[in-house]
Amino acid sequence: MEEVLLEGKNFKLVTESELPEIIDFLGDHLPDSIKFHQTLKTYLKDRVWEFHFYVTKTWPEQAVILHFPGMTRTPNGKLYESFSVFCPSDQLDNIYLLTDEDVLIDWTRPIYLNFTHAKIMEKLEEMYARTGTMEKLTGEVYCQLDEEIRTEEDESTTVFAEDAEMMQLSAEHAPMIHDLYPANHMECVEVFEKLIEKLPCFGVFSADGDLAAWMVQSYYGAMFSMQTRPEYRRKGYGLMLAKYLTKLVKQRGYMPFVVIRPENDASKGLYAKLGFKKYFETVRAILRPHEMSGDAQGGGGGGGKVTKQNGH
């Protein structure tokens, strides 16, 4: 098993007793901090996976926090090969602490950045430009910050068709959900098994018992992996699931949010009906040093740093 480092050059491992105070800090920066805020809340409450969080040694004066999930698929499967980062929008210059981190992160190898606020990623890309290139995938973060779900939609979405039933998913459904998940090359099936075991994960079942549509709550609090099998589309199952899971997520103390691809107008329309609004863009990226080919294997665990710019 890979050794968990207690500290790096600029960051230190967060103890569990410190997490509530960090959650409070992140709460002051919502909705920009929503992914980290909900990840920490989910971790403390439901412990879906064994995560590792690091903050700057000067926290909170220089408020940068890292999350190493240890479960996103990467070429070498290393703990420090994949992570996400958050810092407040008025502290983006402190990102240099990340690019100067040469113990936790090996910048001489490819790095896999999980969904991170677009403004943070822009700053990181600016600092990384001399070192390598970024392959990026953009999503849009939609949140429902209102206290109540829009009542005008309640009347039209509470009744299911007579030939369908909504139920909590079970572990046996994980392989099919994983197979049809668009980013299944980045997540192992065990992740979905854990989500189904620990968090609200619901499906709509036909009269014959077939799983027709489904949606799950993620380890980072978002509602995701909504899928409807082609033969069951245009029956309103997606809206029913989204409405029900939104209500349940809020009852369990989480703030409902989703990440939607910019071209997915159908999902945007669906969530608009439930009062969700777009707040910011988020980016997933692969960072590759210039000297490495596009299919190079990743690294992690020390050995290099990004050439700093802008006086840092």
PDB file of C-alpha atoms in Angstrom:
ATOM      1  CA  MET A   1       0.000   0.000   0.000  1.00  0.00           C
ATOM      2  CA  GLU A   2       1.283   3.441  -0.924  1.00  0.00           C
ATOM      3  CA  GLU A   3       2.572   5.550   1.959  1.00  0.00           C
ATOM      4  CA  VAL A   4       0.408   8.525   2.937  1.00  0.00           C
ATOM      5  CA  LEU A   5       2.630  11.580   3.353  1.00  0.00           C
ATOM      6  CA  LEU A   6       2.037  13.756   6.421  1.00  0.00           C
ATOM      7  CA  GLU A   7       3.236  16.874   4.657  1.00  0.00           C
ATOM      8  CA  GLY A   8       4.748  18.230   1.482  1.00  0.00           C
ATOM      9  CA  LYS A   9       6.801  21.327   0.820  1.00  0.00           C
ATOM     10  CA  ASN A  10       3.889  23.752   1.204  1.00  0.00           C
ATOM     11  CA  PHE A  11       0.987  21.553   2.364  1.00  0.00           C
ATOM     12  CA  LYS A  12       0.117  19.421   5.392  1.00  0.00           C
ATOM     13  CA  LEU A  13      -2.267  16.492   5.789  1.00  0.00           C
ATOM     14  CA  VAL A  14      -5.550  17.474   7.448  1.00  0.00           C
ATOM     15  CA  THR A  15      -6.652  15.499  10.500  1.00  0.00           C
ATOM     16  CA  GLU A  16     -10.297  14.499  10.836  1.00  0.00           C
ATOM     17  CA  SER A  17     -10.747  16.782  13.843  1.00  0.00           C
ATOM     18  CA  GLU A  18      -9.802  19.766  11.661  1.00  0.00           C
ATOM     19  CA  LEU A  19     -12.388  19.060   8.957  1.00  0.00           C
ATOM     20  CA  PRO A  20     -15.440  20.729  10.587  1.00  0.00           C
ATOM     21  CA  GLU A  21     -13.587  24.058  10.834  1.00  0.00           C
ATOM     22  CA  ILE A  22     -12.495  23.755   7.197  1.00  0.00           C
ATOM     23  CA  ILE A  23     -16.088  22.999   6.162  1.00  0.00           C
ATOM     24  CA  ASP A  24     -17.183  26.195   7.921  1.00  0.00           C
ATOM     25  CA  PHE A  25     -14.521  28.156   6.062  1.00  0.00           C
ATOM     26  CA  LEU A  26     -15.598  26.700   2.720  1.00  0.00           C
ATOM     27  CA  GLY A  27     -19.206  27.524   3.580  1.00  0.00           C
ATOM     28  CA  ASP A  28     -18.273  31.207   3.423  1.00  0.00           C
ATOM     29  CA  HIS A  29     -17.242  30.748  -0.227  1.00  0.00           C
ATOM     30  CA  LEU A  30     -20.307  28.993  -1.633  1.00  0.00           C
ATOM     31  CA  PRO A  31     -21.243  28.309  -4.343  1.00  0.00           C
ATOM     32  CA  ASP A  32     -17.668  28.449  -5.735  1.00  0.00           C
ATOM     33  CA  SER A  33     -16.483  25.987  -3.080  1.00  0.00           C
ATOM     34  CA  ILE A  34     -19.448  23.634  -3.412  1.00  0.00           C
ATOM     35  CA  LYS A  35     -17.538  20.593  -4.671  1.00  0.00           C
ATOM     36  CA  PHE A  36     -15.039  20.699  -1.791  1.00  0.00           C
ATOM     37  CA  HIS A  37     -17.668  21.731   0.752  1.00  0.00           C
ATOM     38  CA  GLN A  38     -19.927  18.803  -0.117  1.00  0.00           C
ATOM     39  CA  THR A  39     -17.023  16.346  -0.481  1.00  0.00           C
ATOM     40  CA  LEU A  40     -15.888  17.033   3.085  1.00  0.00           C
ATOM     41  CA  LYS A  41     -19.454  16.795   4.412  1.00  0.00           C
ATOM     42  CA  THR A  42     -20.021  13.507   2.575  1.00  0.00           C
ATOM     43  CA  TYR A  43     -16.699  12.176   3.831  1.00  0.00           C
ATOM     44  CA  LEU A  44     -17.491  12.896   7.479  1.00  0.00           C
ATOM     45  CA  LYS A  45     -21.072  11.682   7.305  1.00  0.00           C
ATOM     46  CA  ASP A  46     -20.956   8.716   4.933  1.00  0.00           C
ATOM     47  CA  ARG A  47     -17.284   7.743   4.449  1.00  0.00           C
ATOM     48  CA  VAL A  48     -17.745   6.445   0.916  1.00  0.00           C
ATOM     49  CA  TRP A  49     -14.000   6.210   0.326  1.00  0.00           C
ATOM     50  CA  GLU A  50     -10.803   6.879   2.290  1.00  0.00           C
ATOM     51  CA  PHE A  51      -9.846  10.360   1.101  1.00  0.00           C
ATOM     52  CA  HIS A  52      -6.853  12.574   1.881  1.00  0.00           C
ATOM     53  CA  PHE A  53      -7.080  16.344   2.243  1.00  0.00           C
ATOM     54  CA  TYR A  54      -4.175  18.784   2.470  1.00  0.00           C
ATOM     55  CA  VAL A  55      -4.158  22.496   3.287  1.00  0.00           C
ATOM     56  CA  THR A  56      -1.363  25.042   3.140  1.00  0.00           C
ATOM     57  CA  LYS A  57       0.935  25.211   6.129  1.00  0.00           C
ATOM     58  CA  THR A  58      -0.152  28.863   6.390  1.00  0.00           C
ATOM     59  CA  TRP A  59      -3.909  28.048   6.345  1.00  0.00           C
ATOM     60  CA  PRO A  60      -6.193  30.012   6.379  1.00  0.00           C
ATOM     61  CA  GLU A  61      -4.041  33.070   5.575  1.00  0.00           C
ATOM     62  CA  GLN A  62      -3.136  31.352   2.304  1.00  0.00           C
ATOM     63  CA  ALA A  63      -6.246  29.270   1.754  1.00  0.00           C
ATOM     64  CA  VAL A  64      -5.468  26.506  -0.732  1.00  0.00           C
ATOM     65  CA  ILE A  65      -6.851  23.011  -0.149  1.00  0.00           C
ATOM     66  CA  LEU A  66      -6.111  19.798  -2.063  1.00  0.00           C
ATOM     67  CA  HIS A  67      -8.179  16.627  -2.310  1.00  0.00           C
ATOM     68  CA  PHE A  68      -6.483  13.382  -3.322  1.00  0.00           C
ATOM     69  CA  PRO A  69      -9.338  10.915  -3.900  1.00  0.00           C
ATOM     70  CA  GLY A  70      -7.192   7.826  -4.332  1.00  0.00           C
ATOM     71  CA  MET A  71      -9.922   6.146  -6.376  1.00  0.00           C
ATOM     72  CA  THR A  72      -9.972   7.908  -9.755  1.00  0.00           C
ATOM     73  CA  ARG A  73      -8.435   5.641 -12.384  1.00  0.00           C
ATOM     74  CA  THR A  74      -5.039   6.824 -13.609  1.00  0.00           C
ATOM     75  CA  PRO A  75      -2.357   4.970 -15.599  1.00  0.00           C
ATOM     76  CA  ASN A  76      -0.307   3.988 -12.563  1.00  0.00           C
ATOM     77  CA  GLY A  77      -3.072   4.088  -9.964  1.00  0.00           C
ATOM     78  CA  LYS A  78      -0.981   6.168  -7.580  1.00  0.00           C
ATOM     79  CA  LEU A  79      -2.488   8.140  -4.712  1.00  0.00           C
ATOM     80  CA  TYR A  80      -0.790  11.422  -5.671  1.00  0.00           C
ATOM     81  CA  GLU A  81      -1.396  11.112  -9.415  1.00  0.00           C
ATOM     82  CA  SER A  82      -4.897  12.626  -9.348  1.00  0.00           C
ATOM     83  CA  PHE A  83      -6.357  15.463  -7.265  1.00  0.00           C
ATOM     84  CA  SER A  84      -8.516  18.579  -7.223  1.00  0.00           C
ATOM     85  CA  VAL A  85      -7.838  22.002  -5.724  1.00  0.00           C
ATOM     86  CA  PHE A  86      -9.786  24.946  -4.329  1.00  0.00           C
ATOM     87  CA  CYS A  87      -8.892  28.434  -3.213  1.00  0.00           C
ATOM     88  CA  PRO A  88     -11.053  31.575  -2.935  1.00  0.00           C
ATOM     89  CA  SER A  89     -11.295  33.754  -6.037  1.00  0.00           C
ATOM     90  CA  ASP A  90      -9.546  36.634  -4.271  1.00  0.00           C
ATOM     91  CA  GLN A  91      -6.536  34.415  -3.446  1.00  0.00           C
ATOM     92  CA  LEU A  92      -5.758  32.946  -6.866  1.00  0.00           C
ATOM     93  CA  ASP A  93      -2.168  34.202  -6.722  1.00  0.00           C
ATOM     94  CA  ASN A  94      -1.610  31.602  -3.985  1.00  0.00           C
ATOM     95  CA  ILE A  95      -1.872  28.858  -6.617  1.00  0.00           C
ATOM     96  CA  TYR A  96       1.909  29.229  -6.924  1.00  0.00           C
ATOM     97  CA  LEU A  97       2.078  27.228  -3.666  1.00  0.00           C
ATOM     98  CA  LEU A  98       0.636  24.322  -5.599  1.00  0.00           C
ATOM     99  CA  THR A  99       2.898  24.640  -8.624  1.00  0.00           C
ATOM    100  CA  ASP A 100       5.898  24.927  -6.290  1.00  0.00           C
ATOM    101  CA  GLU A 101       4.890  21.730  -4.464  1.00  0.00           C
ATOM    102  CA  ASP A 102       7.514  19.146  -5.424  1.00  0.00           C
ATOM    103  CA  VAL A 103       6.963  16.567  -2.659  1.00  0.00           C
ATOM    104  CA  LEU A 104       3.296  15.638  -2.995  1.00  0.00           C
ATOM    105  CA  ILE A 105       3.218  16.262  -6.748  1.00  0.00           C
ATOM    106  CA  ASP A 106       5.663  15.169  -9.429  1.00  0.00           C
ATOM    107  CA  TRP A 107       5.288  17.840 -12.097  1.00  0.00           C
ATOM    108  CA  THR A 108       7.725  16.003 -14.374  1.00  0.00           C
ATOM    109  CA  ARG A 109       4.994  13.407 -14.997  1.00  0.00           C
ATOM    110  CA  PRO A 110       1.390  13.735 -16.234  1.00  0.00           C
ATOM    111  CA  ILE A 111      -1.057  14.952 -13.592  1.00  0.00           C
ATOM    112  CA  TYR A 112      -4.810  14.303 -13.611  1.00  0.00           C
ATOM    113  CA  LEU A 113      -6.882  17.211 -12.301  1.00  0.00           C
ATOM    114  CA  ASN A 114     -10.425  16.319 -11.248  1.00  0.00           C
ATOM    115  CA  PHE A 115     -13.188  18.864 -11.765  1.00  0.00           C
ATOM    116  CA  THR A 116     -11.830  22.194 -10.519  1.00  0.00           C
ATOM    117  CA  HIS A 117     -13.255  25.734 -10.692  1.00  0.00           C
ATOM    118  CA  ALA A 118     -12.484  27.238 -14.116  1.00  0.00           C
ATOM    119  CA  LYS A 119     -10.880  30.370 -12.624  1.00  0.00           C
ATOM    120  CA  ILE A 120      -8.471  28.242 -10.604  1.00  0.00           C
ATOM    121  CA  MET A 121      -7.686  26.134 -13.649  1.00  0.00           C
ATOM    122  CA  GLU A 122      -7.011  29.244 -15.741  1.00  0.00           C
ATOM    123  CA  LYS A 123      -4.469  30.427 -13.186  1.00  0.00           C
ATOM    124  CA  LEU A 124      -2.888  26.999 -13.025  1.00  0.00           C
ATOM    125  CA  GLU A 125      -2.736  26.762 -16.814  1.00  0.00           C
ATOM    126  CA  GLU A 126      -1.016  30.152 -16.963  1.00  0.00           C
ATOM    127  CA  MET A 127       1.661  28.966 -14.548  1.00  0.00           C
ATOM    128  CA  TYR A 128       1.992  25.565 -16.233  1.00  0.00           C
ATOM    129  CA  ALA A 129       2.334  26.938 -19.789  1.00  0.00           C
ATOM    130  CA  ARG A 130       6.151  26.760 -19.831  1.00  0.00           C
ATOM    131  CA  THR A 131       6.148  23.253 -18.389  1.00  0.00           C
ATOM    132  CA  GLY A 132       3.525  21.517 -20.499  1.00  0.00           C
ATOM    133  CA  THR A 133       0.058  21.456 -21.983  1.00  0.00           C
ATOM    134  CA  MET A 134      -3.461  20.805 -20.720  1.00  0.00           C
ATOM    135  CA  GLU A 135      -6.111  18.538 -22.218  1.00  0.00           C
ATOM    136  CA  LYS A 136      -9.379  19.947 -20.839  1.00  0.00           C
ATOM    137  CA  LEU A 137     -13.019  18.952 -20.472  1.00  0.00           C
ATOM    138  CA  THR A 138     -15.441  21.657 -19.348  1.00  0.00           C
ATOM    139  CA  GLY A 139     -18.612  21.298 -17.304  1.00  0.00           C
ATOM    140  CA  GLU A 140     -21.133  23.800 -15.982  1.00  0.00           C
ATOM    141  CA  VAL A 141     -22.124  23.749 -12.307  1.00  0.00           C
ATOM    142  CA  TYR A 142     -25.833  24.178 -11.626  1.00  0.00           C
ATOM    143  CA  CYS A 143     -27.005  24.551  -8.015  1.00  0.00           C
ATOM    144  CA  GLN A 144     -30.346  24.817  -6.302  1.00  0.00           C
ATOM    145  CA  LEU A 145     -29.711  27.332  -3.548  1.00  0.00           C
ATOM    146  CA  ASP A 146     -33.348  28.157  -2.778  1.00  0.00           C
ATOM    147  CA  GLU A 147     -34.890  26.677   0.342  1.00  0.00           C
ATOM    148  CA  GLU A 148     -37.840  25.136  -1.467  1.00  0.00           C
ATOM    149  CA  ILE A 149     -38.292  23.251  -4.716  1.00  0.00           C
ATOM    150  CA  ARG A 150     -40.517  25.151  -7.110  1.00  0.00           C
ATOM    151  CA  THR A 151     -44.052  24.127  -6.190  1.00  0.00           C
ATOM    152  CA  GLU A 152     -45.466  24.703  -9.677  1.00  0.00           C
ATOM    153  CA  GLU A 153     -43.496  21.671 -10.816  1.00  0.00           C
ATOM    154  CA  ASP A 154     -44.518  19.467  -7.891  1.00  0.00           C
ATOM    155  CA  GLU A 155     -48.002  18.772  -9.153  1.00  0.00           C
ATOM    156  CA  SER A 156     -46.831  17.640 -12.574  1.00  0.00           C
ATOM    157  CA  THR A 157     -43.954  15.397 -11.517  1.00  0.00           C
ATOM    158  CA  THR A 158     -45.161  13.444  -8.498  1.00  0.00           C
ATOM    159  CA  VAL A 159     -47.228  10.804 -10.366  1.00  0.00           C
ATOM    160  CA  PHE A 160     -45.466   7.871 -11.961  1.00  0.00           C
ATOM    161  CA  ALA A 161     -46.763   5.911 -14.897  1.00  0.00           C
ATOM    162  CA  GLU A 162     -48.668   2.816 -13.813  1.00  0.00           C
ATOM    163  CA  ASP A 163     -46.043   0.542 -15.338  1.00  0.00           C
ATOM    164  CA  ALA A 164     -43.042   2.034 -13.476  1.00  0.00           C
ATOM    165  CA  GLU A 165     -41.724   2.002  -9.909  1.00  0.00           C
ATOM    166  CA  MET A 166     -38.875   3.968  -8.312  1.00  0.00           C
ATOM    167  CA  MET A 167     -36.643   2.167  -5.798  1.00  0.00           C
ATOM    168  CA  GLN A 168     -33.232   2.421  -4.186  1.00  0.00           C
ATOM    169  CA  LEU A 169     -30.604   0.660  -6.285  1.00  0.00           C
ATOM    170  CA  SER A 170     -28.682  -2.372  -5.043  1.00  0.00           C
ATOM    171  CA  ALA A 171     -25.124  -3.577  -5.640  1.00  0.00           C
ATOM    172  CA  GLU A 172     -26.238  -5.880  -8.466  1.00  0.00           C
ATOM    173  CA  HIS A 173     -27.050  -2.806 -10.563  1.00  0.00           C
ATOM    174  CA  ALA A 174     -23.549  -1.320 -10.270  1.00  0.00           C
ATOM    175  CA  PRO A 175     -21.942  -3.150 -13.257  1.00  0.00           C
ATOM    176  CA  MET A 176     -24.565  -1.973 -15.764  1.00  0.00           C
ATOM    177  CA  ILE A 177     -24.531   1.581 -14.422  1.00  0.00           C
ATOM    178  CA  HIS A 178     -20.746   1.611 -14.610  1.00  0.00           C
ATOM    179  CA  ASP A 179     -20.733   0.211 -18.159  1.00  0.00           C
ATOM    180  CA  LEU A 180     -23.030   2.998 -19.384  1.00  0.00           C
ATOM    181  CA  TYR A 181     -21.362   5.792 -17.398  1.00  0.00           C
ATOM    182  CA  PRO A 182     -19.670   8.121 -19.957  1.00  0.00           C
ATOM    183  CA  ALA A 183     -16.485   8.477 -17.876  1.00  0.00           C
ATOM    184  CA  ASN A 184     -16.216   4.855 -16.791  1.00  0.00           C
ATOM    185  CA  HIS A 185     -12.583   4.773 -17.899  1.00  0.00           C
ATOM    186  CA  MET A 186     -11.863   7.017 -14.895  1.00  0.00           C
ATOM    187  CA  GLU A 187     -13.951   5.271 -12.231  1.00  0.00           C
ATOM    188  CA  CYS A 188     -13.873   1.636 -11.127  1.00  0.00           C
ATOM    189  CA  VAL A 189     -17.091  -0.315 -10.608  1.00  0.00           C
ATOM    190  CA  GLU A 190     -16.323  -0.508  -6.883  1.00  0.00           C
ATOM    191  CA  VAL A 191     -16.981   3.240  -6.662  1.00  0.00           C
ATOM    192  CA  PHE A 192     -20.554   2.716  -7.808  1.00  0.00           C
ATOM    193  CA  GLU A 193     -20.969  -0.215  -5.418  1.00  0.00           C
ATOM    194  CA  LYS A 194     -19.891   2.041  -2.542  1.00  0.00           C
ATOM    195  CA  LEU A 195     -22.169   4.891  -3.636  1.00  0.00           C
ATOM    196  CA  ILE A 196     -25.156   2.553  -3.829  1.00  0.00           C
ATOM    197  CA  GLU A 197     -24.341   1.157  -0.381  1.00  0.00           C
ATOM    198  CA  LYS A 198     -23.830   4.517   1.334  1.00  0.00           C
ATOM    199  CA  LEU A 199     -25.791   7.221  -0.529  1.00  0.00           C
ATOM    200  CA  PRO A 200     -29.188   7.817  -2.202  1.00  0.00           C
ATOM    201  CA  CYS A 201     -29.073   6.031  -5.559  1.00  0.00           C
ATOM    202  CA  PHE A 202     -32.423   5.434  -7.221  1.00  0.00           C
ATOM    203  CA  GLY A 203     -33.727   3.751 -10.323  1.00  0.00           C
ATOM    204  CA  VAL A 204     -36.995   3.593 -12.201  1.00  0.00           C
ATOM    205  CA  PHE A 205     -38.018  -0.010 -12.900  1.00  0.00           C
ATOM    206  CA  SER A 206     -40.439  -1.140 -15.573  1.00  0.00           C
ATOM    207  CA  ALA A 207     -43.362  -3.502 -14.932  1.00  0.00           C
ATOM    208  CA  ASP A 208     -41.080  -6.343 -16.077  1.00  0.00           C
ATOM    209  CA  GLY A 209     -38.472  -5.397 -13.490  1.00  0.00           C
ATOM    210  CA  ASP A 210     -36.013  -3.860 -15.957  1.00  0.00           C
ATOM    211  CA  LEU A 211     -33.910  -0.955 -14.747  1.00  0.00           C
ATOM    212  CA  ALA A 212     -35.093   1.792 -17.092  1.00  0.00           C
ATOM    213  CA  ALA A 213     -33.423   4.909 -15.654  1.00  0.00           C
ATOM    214  CA  TRP A 214     -31.197   5.801 -12.711  1.00  0.00           C
ATOM    215  CA  MET A 215     -29.417   8.548 -10.849  1.00  0.00           C
ATOM    216  CA  VAL A 216     -26.975   8.535  -7.914  1.00  0.00           C
ATOM    217  CA  GLN A 217     -25.501  10.935  -5.392  1.00  0.00           C
ATOM    218  CA  SER A 218     -21.748  11.232  -5.754  1.00  0.00           C
ATOM    219  CA  TYR A 219     -19.046  11.082  -3.104  1.00  0.00           C
ATOM    220  CA  TYR A 220     -18.638  14.825  -3.683  1.00  0.00           C
ATOM    221  CA  GLY A 221     -22.324  15.542  -3.052  1.00  0.00           C
ATOM    222  CA  ALA A 222     -23.385  16.140  -6.642  1.00  0.00           C
ATOM    223  CA  MET A 223     -26.235  14.273  -8.289  1.00  0.00           C
ATOM    224  CA  PHE A 224     -24.783  12.543 -11.334  1.00  0.00           C
ATOM    225  CA  SER A 225     -24.757   9.556 -13.674  1.00  0.00           C
ATOM    226  CA  MET A 226     -28.340  10.157 -14.792  1.00  0.00           C
ATOM    227  CA  GLN A 227     -29.056   7.688 -17.570  1.00  0.00           C
ATOM    228  CA  THR A 228     -32.224   6.458 -19.273  1.00  0.00           C
ATOM    229  CA  ARG A 229     -32.040   3.411 -21.490  1.00  0.00           C
ATOM    230  CA  PRO A 230     -33.078   4.321 -25.062  1.00  0.00           C
ATOM    231  CA  GLU A 231     -36.255   2.238 -25.121  1.00  0.00           C
ATOM    232  CA  TYR A 232     -37.581   4.046 -22.011  1.00  0.00           C
ATOM    233  CA  ARG A 233     -36.908   7.643 -23.008  1.00  0.00           C
ATOM    234  CA  ARG A 234     -39.534  10.398 -23.297  1.00  0.00           C
ATOM    235  CA  LYS A 235     -41.511   9.047 -20.360  1.00  0.00           C
ATOM    236  CA  GLY A 236     -40.407  11.714 -17.869  1.00  0.00           C
ATOM    237  CA  TYR A 237     -38.336   9.295 -15.779  1.00  0.00           C
ATOM    238  CA  GLY A 238     -35.323  11.614 -15.674  1.00  0.00           C
ATOM    239  CA  LEU A 239     -37.352  14.499 -14.288  1.00  0.00           C
ATOM    240  CA  MET A 240     -38.966  12.232 -11.695  1.00  0.00           C
ATOM    241  CA  LEU A 241     -35.595  10.965 -10.517  1.00  0.00           C
ATOM    242  CA  ALA A 242     -34.018  14.427 -10.427  1.00  0.00           C
ATOM    243  CA  LYS A 243     -36.928  15.874  -8.479  1.00  0.00           C
ATOM    244  CA  TYR A 244     -36.957  13.056  -5.939  1.00  0.00           C
ATOM    245  CA  LEU A 245     -33.197  12.940  -5.449  1.00  0.00           C
ATOM    246  CA  THR A 246     -33.001  16.735  -5.132  1.00  0.00           C
ATOM    247  CA  LYS A 247     -35.512  16.641  -2.292  1.00  0.00           C
ATOM    248  CA  LEU A 248     -33.786  13.706  -0.589  1.00  0.00           C
ATOM    249  CA  VAL A 249     -30.301  15.232  -0.876  1.00  0.00           C
ATOM    250  CA  LYS A 250     -31.556  18.417   0.788  1.00  0.00           C
ATOM    251  CA  GLN A 251     -33.291  16.450   3.552  1.00  0.00           C
ATOM    252  CA  ARG A 252     -29.965  14.726   4.270  1.00  0.00           C
ATOM    253  CA  GLY A 253     -28.229  18.089   4.729  1.00  0.00           C
ATOM    254  CA  TYR A 254     -26.521  18.489   1.378  1.00  0.00           C
ATOM    255  CA  MET A 255     -26.782  21.268  -1.188  1.00  0.00           C
ATOM    256  CA  PRO A 256     -28.030  19.865  -4.517  1.00  0.00           C
ATOM    257  CA  PHE A 257     -25.808  20.514  -7.518  1.00  0.00           C
ATOM    258  CA  VAL A 258     -25.004  18.937 -10.859  1.00  0.00           C
ATOM    259  CA  VAL A 259     -22.213  19.213 -13.427  1.00  0.00           C
ATOM    260  CA  ILE A 260     -23.563  19.437 -16.990  1.00  0.00           C
ATOM    261  CA  ARG A 261     -21.670  19.402 -20.274  1.00  0.00           C
ATOM    262  CA  PRO A 262     -22.142  22.753 -22.094  1.00  0.00           C
ATOM    263  CA  GLU A 263     -23.806  21.110 -25.104  1.00  0.00           C
ATOM    264  CA  ASN A 264     -26.341  19.125 -23.021  1.00  0.00           C
ATOM    265  CA  ASP A 265     -29.392  21.348 -23.458  1.00  0.00           C
ATOM    266  CA  ALA A 266     -31.785  18.586 -22.386  1.00  0.00           C
ATOM    267  CA  SER A 267     -30.243  18.329 -18.910  1.00  0.00           C
ATOM    268  CA  LYS A 268     -30.101  22.109 -18.567  1.00  0.00           C
ATOM    269  CA  GLY A 269     -33.818  22.316 -19.332  1.00  0.00           C
ATOM    270  CA  LEU A 270     -34.628  19.523 -16.910  1.00  0.00           C
ATOM    271  CA  TYR A 271     -32.815  21.123 -13.980  1.00  0.00           C
ATOM    272  CA  ALA A 272     -34.161  24.575 -14.807  1.00  0.00           C
ATOM    273  CA  LYS A 273     -37.616  23.133 -14.116  1.00  0.00           C
ATOM    274  CA  LEU A 274     -36.421  22.314 -10.600  1.00  0.00           C
ATOM    275  CA  GLY A 275     -34.986  25.762  -9.904  1.00  0.00           C
ATOM    276  CA  PHE A 276     -31.318  25.007 -10.580  1.00  0.00           C
ATOM    277  CA  LYS A 277     -29.189  27.869 -11.913  1.00  0.00           C
ATOM    278  CA  LYS A 278     -25.737  27.958 -13.467  1.00  0.00           C
ATOM    279  CA  TYR A 279     -23.131  29.507 -11.168  1.00  0.00           C
ATOM    280  CA  PHE A 280     -19.738  28.740 -12.691  1.00  0.00           C
ATOM    281  CA  GLU A 281     -17.748  26.484 -15.001  1.00  0.00           C
ATOM    282  CA  THR A 282     -15.532  23.643 -13.867  1.00  0.00           C
ATOM    283  CA  VAL A 283     -12.717  21.870 -15.707  1.00  0.00           C
ATOM    284  CA  ARG A 284     -11.241  18.379 -15.696  1.00  0.00           C
ATOM    285  CA  ALA A 285      -7.740  18.262 -17.187  1.00  0.00           C
ATOM    286  CA  ILE A 286      -4.711  16.135 -17.921  1.00  0.00           C
ATOM    287  CA  LEU A 287      -1.448  18.073 -17.535  1.00  0.00           C
ATOM    288  CA  ARG A 288       1.422  16.727 -19.630  1.00  0.00           C
ATOM    289  CA  PRO A 289       5.007  18.025 -19.654  1.00  0.00           C
ATOM    290  CA  HIS A 290       6.194  19.152 -23.085  1.00  0.00           C
ATOM    291  CA  GLU A 291       8.795  16.418 -23.346  1.00  0.00           C
ATOM    292  CA  MET A 292       6.293  13.595 -22.799  1.00  0.00           C
ATOM    293  CA  SER A 293       4.123  12.025 -25.495  1.00  0.00           C
ATOM    294  CA  GLY A 294       0.335  12.070 -25.382  1.00  0.00           C
ATOM    295  CA  ASP A 295       0.129   8.474 -24.160  1.00  0.00           C
ATOM    296  CA  ALA A 296       2.767   8.851 -21.459  1.00  0.00           C
ATOM    297  CA  GLN A 297       2.080   7.237 -18.132  1.00  0.00           C
ATOM    298  CA  GLY A 298       1.487   9.421 -15.097  1.00  0.00           C
ATOM    299  CA  GLY A 299       3.555   9.840 -11.987  1.00  0.00           C
ATOM    300  CA  GLY A 300       3.187  11.422  -8.582  1.00  0.00           C
ATOM    301  CA  GLY A 301       5.094  11.434  -5.353  1.00  0.00           C
ATOM    302  CA  GLY A 302       7.728  14.086  -5.830  1.00  0.00           C
ATOM    303  CA  GLY A 303      10.458  14.962  -8.237  1.00  0.00           C
ATOM    304  CA  GLY A 304       9.670  18.234  -9.920  1.00  0.00           C
ATOM    305  CA  LYS A 305       7.868  21.578  -9.895  1.00  0.00           C
ATOM    306  CA  VAL A 306       6.352  24.007 -12.342  1.00  0.00           C
ATOM    307  CA  THR A 307       8.377  26.957 -13.561  1.00  0.00           C
ATOM    308  CA  LYS A 308       6.827  29.904 -11.719  1.00  0.00           C
ATOM    309  CA  GLN A 309       5.762  33.070 -13.473  1.00  0.00           C
ATOM    310  CA  ASN A 310       4.390  36.496 -12.579  1.00  0.00           C
ATOM    311  CA  GLY A 311       6.975  37.081  -9.903  1.00  0.00           C
ATOM    312  CA  HIS A 312       6.168  34.007  -7.781  1.00  0.00           C
TER     313      HIS A 312
END
